[in-house]
CSV table of C-alpha atoms in Angstrom, one decimal:
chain,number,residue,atom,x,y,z
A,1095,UNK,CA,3.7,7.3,24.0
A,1096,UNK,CA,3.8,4.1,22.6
A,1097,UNK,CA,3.5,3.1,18.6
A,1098,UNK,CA,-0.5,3.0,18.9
A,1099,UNK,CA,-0.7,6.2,20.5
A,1100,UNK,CA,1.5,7.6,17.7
A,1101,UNK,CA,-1.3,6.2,15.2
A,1102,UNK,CA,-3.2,9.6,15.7
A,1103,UNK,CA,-0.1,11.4,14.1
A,1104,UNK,CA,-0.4,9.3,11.3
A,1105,UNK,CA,-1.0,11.1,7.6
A,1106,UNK,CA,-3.9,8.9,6.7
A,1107,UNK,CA,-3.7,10.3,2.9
A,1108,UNK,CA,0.1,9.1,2.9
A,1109,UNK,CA,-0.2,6.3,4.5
A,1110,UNK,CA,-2.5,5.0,1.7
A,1111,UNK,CA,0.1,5.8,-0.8
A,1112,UNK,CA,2.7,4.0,0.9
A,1113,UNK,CA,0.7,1.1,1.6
A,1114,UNK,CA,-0.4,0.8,-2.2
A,1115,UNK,CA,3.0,1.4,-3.6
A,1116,UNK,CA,5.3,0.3,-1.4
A,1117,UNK,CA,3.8,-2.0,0.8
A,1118,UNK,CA,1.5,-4.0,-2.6
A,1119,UNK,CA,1.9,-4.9,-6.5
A,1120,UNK,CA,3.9,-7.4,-8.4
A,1121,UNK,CA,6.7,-7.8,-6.5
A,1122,UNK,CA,10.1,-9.9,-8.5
A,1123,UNK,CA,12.3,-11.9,-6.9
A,1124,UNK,CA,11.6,-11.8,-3.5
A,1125,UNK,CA,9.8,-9.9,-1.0
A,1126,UNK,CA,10.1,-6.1,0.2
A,1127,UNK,CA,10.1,-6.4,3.8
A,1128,UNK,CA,9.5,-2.8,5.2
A,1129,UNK,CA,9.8,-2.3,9.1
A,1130,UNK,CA,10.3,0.0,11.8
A,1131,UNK,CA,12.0,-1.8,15.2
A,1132,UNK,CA,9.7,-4.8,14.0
A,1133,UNK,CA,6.8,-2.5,13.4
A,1134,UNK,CA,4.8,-3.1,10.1
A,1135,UNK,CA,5.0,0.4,8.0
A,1136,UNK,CA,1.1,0.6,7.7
A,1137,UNK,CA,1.7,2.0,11.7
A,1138,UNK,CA,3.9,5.0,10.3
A,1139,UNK,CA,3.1,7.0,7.6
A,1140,UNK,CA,4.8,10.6,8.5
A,1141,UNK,CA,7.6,11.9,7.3
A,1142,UNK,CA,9.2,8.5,6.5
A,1143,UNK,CA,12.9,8.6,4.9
A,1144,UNK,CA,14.0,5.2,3.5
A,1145,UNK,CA,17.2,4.0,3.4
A,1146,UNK,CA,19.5,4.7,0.5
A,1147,UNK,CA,20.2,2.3,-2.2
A,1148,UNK,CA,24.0,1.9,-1.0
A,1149,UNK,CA,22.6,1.3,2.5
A,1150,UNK,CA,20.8,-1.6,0.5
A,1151,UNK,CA,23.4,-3.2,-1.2
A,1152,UNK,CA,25.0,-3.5,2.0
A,1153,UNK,CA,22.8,-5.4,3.5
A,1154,UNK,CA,22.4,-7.7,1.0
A,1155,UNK,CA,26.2,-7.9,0.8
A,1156,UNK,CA,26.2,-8.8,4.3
A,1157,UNK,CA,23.6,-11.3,3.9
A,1158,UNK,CA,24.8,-13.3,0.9
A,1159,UNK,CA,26.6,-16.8,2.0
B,414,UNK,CA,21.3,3.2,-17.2
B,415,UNK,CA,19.3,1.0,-16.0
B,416,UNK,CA,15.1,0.4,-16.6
B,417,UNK,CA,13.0,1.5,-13.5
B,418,UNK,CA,9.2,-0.5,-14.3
B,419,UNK,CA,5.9,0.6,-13.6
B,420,UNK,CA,3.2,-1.7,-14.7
B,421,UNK,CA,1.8,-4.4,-17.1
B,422,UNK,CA,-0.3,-3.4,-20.0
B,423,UNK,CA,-1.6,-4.4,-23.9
B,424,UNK,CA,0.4,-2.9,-26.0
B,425,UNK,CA,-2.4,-1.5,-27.5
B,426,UNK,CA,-3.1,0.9,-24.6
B,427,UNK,CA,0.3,2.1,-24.2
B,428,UNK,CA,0.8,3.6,-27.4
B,429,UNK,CA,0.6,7.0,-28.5
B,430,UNK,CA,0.1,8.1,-25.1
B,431,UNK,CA,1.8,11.3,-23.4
B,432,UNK,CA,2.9,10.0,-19.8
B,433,UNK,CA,3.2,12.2,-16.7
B,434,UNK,CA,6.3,12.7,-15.7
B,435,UNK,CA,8.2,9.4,-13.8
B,436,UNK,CA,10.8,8.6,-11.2
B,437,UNK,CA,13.0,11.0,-10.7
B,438,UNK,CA,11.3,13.4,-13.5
B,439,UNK,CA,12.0,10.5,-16.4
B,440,UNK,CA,10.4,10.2,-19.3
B,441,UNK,CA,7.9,7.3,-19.1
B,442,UNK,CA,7.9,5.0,-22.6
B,443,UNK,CA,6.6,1.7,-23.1
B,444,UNK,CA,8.1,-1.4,-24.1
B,445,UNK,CA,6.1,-4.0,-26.5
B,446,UNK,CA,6.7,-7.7,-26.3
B,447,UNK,CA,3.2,-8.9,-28.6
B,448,UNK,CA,0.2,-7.9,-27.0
B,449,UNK,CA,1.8,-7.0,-24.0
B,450,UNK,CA,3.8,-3.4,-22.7
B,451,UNK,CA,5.6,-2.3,-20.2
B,452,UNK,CA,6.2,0.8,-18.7
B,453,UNK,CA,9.5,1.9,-18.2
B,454,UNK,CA,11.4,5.0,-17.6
B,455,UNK,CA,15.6,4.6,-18.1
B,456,UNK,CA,17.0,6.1,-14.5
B,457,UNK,CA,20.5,5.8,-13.4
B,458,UNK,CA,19.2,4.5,-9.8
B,459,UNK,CA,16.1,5.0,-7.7
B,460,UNK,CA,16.4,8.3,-6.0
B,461,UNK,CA,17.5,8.1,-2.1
B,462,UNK,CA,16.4,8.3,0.1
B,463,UNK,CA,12.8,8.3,-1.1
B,464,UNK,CA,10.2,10.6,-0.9
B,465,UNK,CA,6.6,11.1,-0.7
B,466,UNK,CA,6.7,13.0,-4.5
B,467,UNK,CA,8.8,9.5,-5.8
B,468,UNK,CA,6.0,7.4,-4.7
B,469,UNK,CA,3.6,9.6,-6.2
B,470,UNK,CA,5.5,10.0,-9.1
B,471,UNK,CA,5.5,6.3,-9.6
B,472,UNK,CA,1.6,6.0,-8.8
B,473,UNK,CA,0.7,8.7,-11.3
B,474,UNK,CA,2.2,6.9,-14.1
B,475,UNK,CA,0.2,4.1,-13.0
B,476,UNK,CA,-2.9,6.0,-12.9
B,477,UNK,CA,-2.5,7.8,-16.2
B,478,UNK,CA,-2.2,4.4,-17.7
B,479,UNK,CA,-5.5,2.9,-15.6
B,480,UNK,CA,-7.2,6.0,-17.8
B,481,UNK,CA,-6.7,4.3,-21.0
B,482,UNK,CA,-6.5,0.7,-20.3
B,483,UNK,CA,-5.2,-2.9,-18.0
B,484,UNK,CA,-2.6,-1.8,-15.5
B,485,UNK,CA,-1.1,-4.3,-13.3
B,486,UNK,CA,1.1,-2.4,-11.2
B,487,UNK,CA,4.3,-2.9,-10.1
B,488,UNK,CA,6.1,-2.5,-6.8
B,489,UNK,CA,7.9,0.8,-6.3
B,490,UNK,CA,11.6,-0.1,-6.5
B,491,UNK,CA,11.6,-2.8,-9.3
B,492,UNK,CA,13.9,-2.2,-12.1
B,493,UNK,CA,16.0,-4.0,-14.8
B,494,UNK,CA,19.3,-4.0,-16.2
B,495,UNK,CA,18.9,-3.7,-19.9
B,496,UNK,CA,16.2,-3.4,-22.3
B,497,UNK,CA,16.6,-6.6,-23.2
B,498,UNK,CA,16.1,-7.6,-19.5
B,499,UNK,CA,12.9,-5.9,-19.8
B,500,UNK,CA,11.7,-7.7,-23.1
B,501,UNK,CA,12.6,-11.1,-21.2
B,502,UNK,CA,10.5,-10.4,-18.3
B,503,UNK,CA,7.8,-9.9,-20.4
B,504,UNK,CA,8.1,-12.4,-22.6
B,505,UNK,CA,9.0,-15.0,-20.5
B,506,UNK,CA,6.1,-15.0,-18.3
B,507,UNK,CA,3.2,-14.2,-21.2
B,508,UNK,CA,0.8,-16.4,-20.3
B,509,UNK,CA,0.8,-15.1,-16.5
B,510,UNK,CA,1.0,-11.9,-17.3
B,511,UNK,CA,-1.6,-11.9,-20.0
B,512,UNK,CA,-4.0,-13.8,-17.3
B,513,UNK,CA,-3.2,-11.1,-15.2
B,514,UNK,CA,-4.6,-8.3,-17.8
B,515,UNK,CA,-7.5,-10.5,-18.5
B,516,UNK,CA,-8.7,-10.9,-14.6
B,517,UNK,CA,-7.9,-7.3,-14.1
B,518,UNK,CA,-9.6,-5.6,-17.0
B,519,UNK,CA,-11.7,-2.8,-16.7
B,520,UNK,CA,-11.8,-3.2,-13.3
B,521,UNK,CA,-10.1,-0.3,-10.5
B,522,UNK,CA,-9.1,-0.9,-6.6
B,523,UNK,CA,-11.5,1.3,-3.8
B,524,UNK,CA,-9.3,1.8,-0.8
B,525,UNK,CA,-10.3,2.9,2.6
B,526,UNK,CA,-8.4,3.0,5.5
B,527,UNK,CA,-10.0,3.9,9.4
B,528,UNK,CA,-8.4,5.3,12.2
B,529,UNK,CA,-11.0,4.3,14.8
B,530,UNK,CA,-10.4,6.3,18.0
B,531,UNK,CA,-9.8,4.8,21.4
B,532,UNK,CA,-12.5,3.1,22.8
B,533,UNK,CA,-13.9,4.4,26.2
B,534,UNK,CA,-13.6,1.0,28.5
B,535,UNK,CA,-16.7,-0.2,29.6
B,536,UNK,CA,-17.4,-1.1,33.7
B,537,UNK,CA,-13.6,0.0,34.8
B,538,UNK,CA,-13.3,3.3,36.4
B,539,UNK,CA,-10.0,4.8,35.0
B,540,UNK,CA,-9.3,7.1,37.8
B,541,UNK,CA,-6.9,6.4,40.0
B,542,UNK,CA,-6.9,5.2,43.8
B,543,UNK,CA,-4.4,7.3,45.2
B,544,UNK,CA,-4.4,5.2,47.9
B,545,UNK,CA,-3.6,2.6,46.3
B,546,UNK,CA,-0.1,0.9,45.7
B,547,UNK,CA,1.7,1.0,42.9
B,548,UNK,CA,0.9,-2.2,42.1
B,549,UNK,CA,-2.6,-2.3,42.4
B,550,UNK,CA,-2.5,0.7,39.9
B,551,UNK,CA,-0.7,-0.9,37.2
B,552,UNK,CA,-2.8,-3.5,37.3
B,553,UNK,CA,-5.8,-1.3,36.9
B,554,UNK,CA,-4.2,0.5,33.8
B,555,UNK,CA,-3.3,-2.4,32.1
B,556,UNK,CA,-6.9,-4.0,32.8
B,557,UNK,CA,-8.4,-1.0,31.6
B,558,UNK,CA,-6.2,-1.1,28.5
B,559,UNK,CA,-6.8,-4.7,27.5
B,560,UNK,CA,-10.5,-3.9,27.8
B,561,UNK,CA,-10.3,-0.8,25.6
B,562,UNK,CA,-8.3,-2.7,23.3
B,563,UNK,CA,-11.2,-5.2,23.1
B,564,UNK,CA,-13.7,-2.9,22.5
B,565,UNK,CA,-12.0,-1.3,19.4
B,566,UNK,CA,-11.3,-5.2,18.3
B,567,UNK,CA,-15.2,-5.3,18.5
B,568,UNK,CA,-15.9,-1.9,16.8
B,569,UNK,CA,-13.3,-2.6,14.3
B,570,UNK,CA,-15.0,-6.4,13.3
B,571,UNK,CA,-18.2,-4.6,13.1
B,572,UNK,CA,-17.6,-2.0,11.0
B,573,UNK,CA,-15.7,-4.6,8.5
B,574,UNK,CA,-18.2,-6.3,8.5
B,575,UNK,CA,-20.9,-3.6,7.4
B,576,UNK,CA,-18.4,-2.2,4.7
B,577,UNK,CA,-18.6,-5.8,3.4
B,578,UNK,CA,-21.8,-6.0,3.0
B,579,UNK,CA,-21.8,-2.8,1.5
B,580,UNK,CA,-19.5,-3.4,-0.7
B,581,UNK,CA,-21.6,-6.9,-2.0
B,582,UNK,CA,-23.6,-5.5,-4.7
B,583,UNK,CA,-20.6,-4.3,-6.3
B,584,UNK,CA,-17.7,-7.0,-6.0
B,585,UNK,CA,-16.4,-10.3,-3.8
B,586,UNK,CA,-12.9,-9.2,-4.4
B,587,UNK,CA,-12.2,-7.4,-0.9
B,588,UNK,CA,-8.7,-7.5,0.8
B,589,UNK,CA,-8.7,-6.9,4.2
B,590,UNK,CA,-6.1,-5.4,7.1
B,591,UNK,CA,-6.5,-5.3,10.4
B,592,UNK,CA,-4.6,-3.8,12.9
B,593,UNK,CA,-5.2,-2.6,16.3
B,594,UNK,CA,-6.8,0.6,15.7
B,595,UNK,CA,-6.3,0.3,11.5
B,596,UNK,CA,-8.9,-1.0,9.5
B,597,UNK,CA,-7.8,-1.6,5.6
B,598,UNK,CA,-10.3,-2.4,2.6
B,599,UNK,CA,-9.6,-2.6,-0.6
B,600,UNK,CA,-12.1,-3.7,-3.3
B,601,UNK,CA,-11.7,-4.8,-6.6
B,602,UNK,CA,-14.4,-3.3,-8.5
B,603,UNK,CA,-15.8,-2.3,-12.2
B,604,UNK,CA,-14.4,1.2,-13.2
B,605,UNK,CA,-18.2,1.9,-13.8
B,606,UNK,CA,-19.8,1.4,-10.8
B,607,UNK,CA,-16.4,2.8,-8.9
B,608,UNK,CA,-18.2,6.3,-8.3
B,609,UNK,CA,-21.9,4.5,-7.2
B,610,UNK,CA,-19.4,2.1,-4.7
B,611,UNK,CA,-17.8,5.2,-3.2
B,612,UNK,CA,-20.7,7.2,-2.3
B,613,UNK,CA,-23.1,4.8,-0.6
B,614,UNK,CA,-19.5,3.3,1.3
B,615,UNK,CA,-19.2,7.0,2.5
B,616,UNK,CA,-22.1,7.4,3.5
B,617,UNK,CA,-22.0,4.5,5.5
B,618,UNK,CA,-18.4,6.0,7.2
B,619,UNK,CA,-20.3,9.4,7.5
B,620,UNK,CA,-21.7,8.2,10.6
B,621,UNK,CA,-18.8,6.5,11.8
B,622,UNK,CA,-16.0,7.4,14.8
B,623,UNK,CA,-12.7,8.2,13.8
B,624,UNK,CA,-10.4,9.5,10.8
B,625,UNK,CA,-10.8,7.9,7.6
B,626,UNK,CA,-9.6,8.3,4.2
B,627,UNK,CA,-11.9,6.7,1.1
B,628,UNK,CA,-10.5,7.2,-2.3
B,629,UNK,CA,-9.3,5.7,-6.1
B,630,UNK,CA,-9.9,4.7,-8.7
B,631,UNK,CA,-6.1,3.3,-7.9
B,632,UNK,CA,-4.6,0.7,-9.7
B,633,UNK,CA,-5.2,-2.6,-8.5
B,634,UNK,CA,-1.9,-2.6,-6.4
B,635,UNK,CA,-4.2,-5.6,-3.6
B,636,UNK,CA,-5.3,-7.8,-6.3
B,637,UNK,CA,-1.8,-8.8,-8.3
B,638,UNK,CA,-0.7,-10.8,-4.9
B,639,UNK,CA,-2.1,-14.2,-6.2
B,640,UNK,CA,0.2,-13.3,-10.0
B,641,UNK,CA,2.9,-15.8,-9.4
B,642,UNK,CA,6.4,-13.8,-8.6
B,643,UNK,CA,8.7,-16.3,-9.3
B,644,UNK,CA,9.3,-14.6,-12.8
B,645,UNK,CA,12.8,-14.6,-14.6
B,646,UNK,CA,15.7,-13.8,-13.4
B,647,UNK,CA,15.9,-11.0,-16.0
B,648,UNK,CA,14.6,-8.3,-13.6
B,649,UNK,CA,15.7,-8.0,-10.0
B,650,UNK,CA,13.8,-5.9,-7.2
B,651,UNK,CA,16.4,-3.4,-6.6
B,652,UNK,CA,15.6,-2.6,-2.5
B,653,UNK,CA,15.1,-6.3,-0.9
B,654,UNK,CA,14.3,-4.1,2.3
B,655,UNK,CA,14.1,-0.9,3.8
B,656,UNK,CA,14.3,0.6,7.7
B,657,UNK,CA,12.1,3.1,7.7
B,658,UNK,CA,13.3,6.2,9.9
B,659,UNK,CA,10.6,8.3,10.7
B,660,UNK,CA,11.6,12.0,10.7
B,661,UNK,CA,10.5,14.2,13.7
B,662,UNK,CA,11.0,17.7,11.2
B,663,UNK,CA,9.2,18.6,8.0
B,664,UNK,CA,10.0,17.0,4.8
B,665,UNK,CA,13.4,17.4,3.0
């Protein structure tokens, strides 16, 4: 089953709320880029777990210069 | 401790208010800077990894402030440093931020979003020819999936374009998403005519094919994009990113 198909699993209620919250608003000092394997979150709405803040600041550690 | 923020707002409407509970069951409490509020809630960090009650924790606060006045909502995630981090941000940036209160007042977002079913492919006969090769039958599968696909691209302009029109006598303001099967529209309306939008729009999606979910008054999280973001340094977006892993099981 490909991402599409897994569209008709999709919590329509939650996905709203992520898409307002998460996904829209003022946003400071840069963008929130939210993805799946390169798959915009407003495909995935279920169950979704985001990364922790440590997991975060290692990124961002990893991408300074 | 650091400040989590929720929204923008006069100062006149964030006082003597009691606020739902925040992020991470926080006390909400506003900030004054002049005219202008902000709602904070002091947290140690944002709570990890995140969960459908944190977002909804974060929206209700945003909501129980739409009740009694301007809210121009924040992204879930931002905080600041200090309290005095907080004052700068507002301060800094008063003119934008009052601008922002000004275009936004008294006025509440109407969100749908449609889940529009597959489309049955017109003129291709999706059974298979056992006889023939494999080839031939991929072929056929993908043809008859590019031409489903167009027909929900079709379906999908169509119906955008007769919420649109629906949605004329009561705003201009509409944000739009498209996505293969998704259709996204949000509408910046006047809180009174919010209930008067959402019946005649549903009764337009009554008659229409697939899941859907119509609902607000929310805050007017698709209509702050065109606020300038390029405010002071003073207050940082905490998560820059996030990888979303979607969980097979129930809910932690």
């Amino acid at each position: 089953m490909d991402e599409l198909d897994e569209l008709d699993q999709v919590d329509l209620t939650l996905l709203d709320l992520v898409d307002h919250v998460l996904n829209k608003g003022v946003v400071l000092s840069g963008e929130a880029t939210i993805s799946v394997a390169g798959i915009d979150l407003i495909y995935l709405g279920l169950n979704v777990v985001l990364a922790s803040a440590e997991t975060i600041e290692a990124k961002l550690r990893r991408a300074e210069p | 401790m650091s400040f989590y923020l929720y929204s923008i707002t006069e100062a006149s409407a964030a006082r003597g208010n009691d606020w739902p509970e925040g992020i991470a069951d926080s006390h909400v409490a506003a900030i004054e800077v002049g005219s202008l509020a902000l709602l904070v809630s002091e947290i140690e960090r944002l709570p990890a990894p995140v969960q459908r009650g944190d977002l909804q924790q974060h929206n209700a606060v945003n909501c129980a402030l739409l009740e009694t006045g301007v809210c121009v909502p924040l992204r879930y995630g931002t905080m600041a440093p200090s309290r005095d981090a907080c004052g700068a941000f507002i301060a800094d940036q008063a003119d934008r931020w009052n601008a922002a209160v000004e275009r936004l007042r008294g006025r509440v977002e109407l969100s749908l979003k449609i889940l529009m079913p597959v489309s049955d492919a017109r003129g291709v006969d999706g059974s298979e020819d056992q006889a023939a090769g494999p080839g031939a039958m991929y072929l056929r599968r993908r043809r008859l999936k590019l031409l489903q696909e167009q027909a929900v691209d079709e379906r999908r302009d169509a119906l955008e374009r007769e919420v649109r029109a629906a949605l004329s006598a009561w705003t201009e303001e509409i944000v739009v998403m498209q996505r293969s099967r998704l259709l996204g529209v949000a509408a910046l309306v006047a809180r009174e005519h919010f209930g008067e939008a959402e019946r005649h729009l549903g009764t337009i999606l009554a008659h229409t094919q697939g899941r859907w979910t119509l609902g607000g008054p929310w805050p007017p999280y698709s209509f702050v994009d065109g606020i300038p973001d390029d405010v002071s340094g003073a207050a940082r977006l905490a998560n820059q990113s996030f990888d979303i892993t979607v969980a097979t099981g129930p809910q932690p």
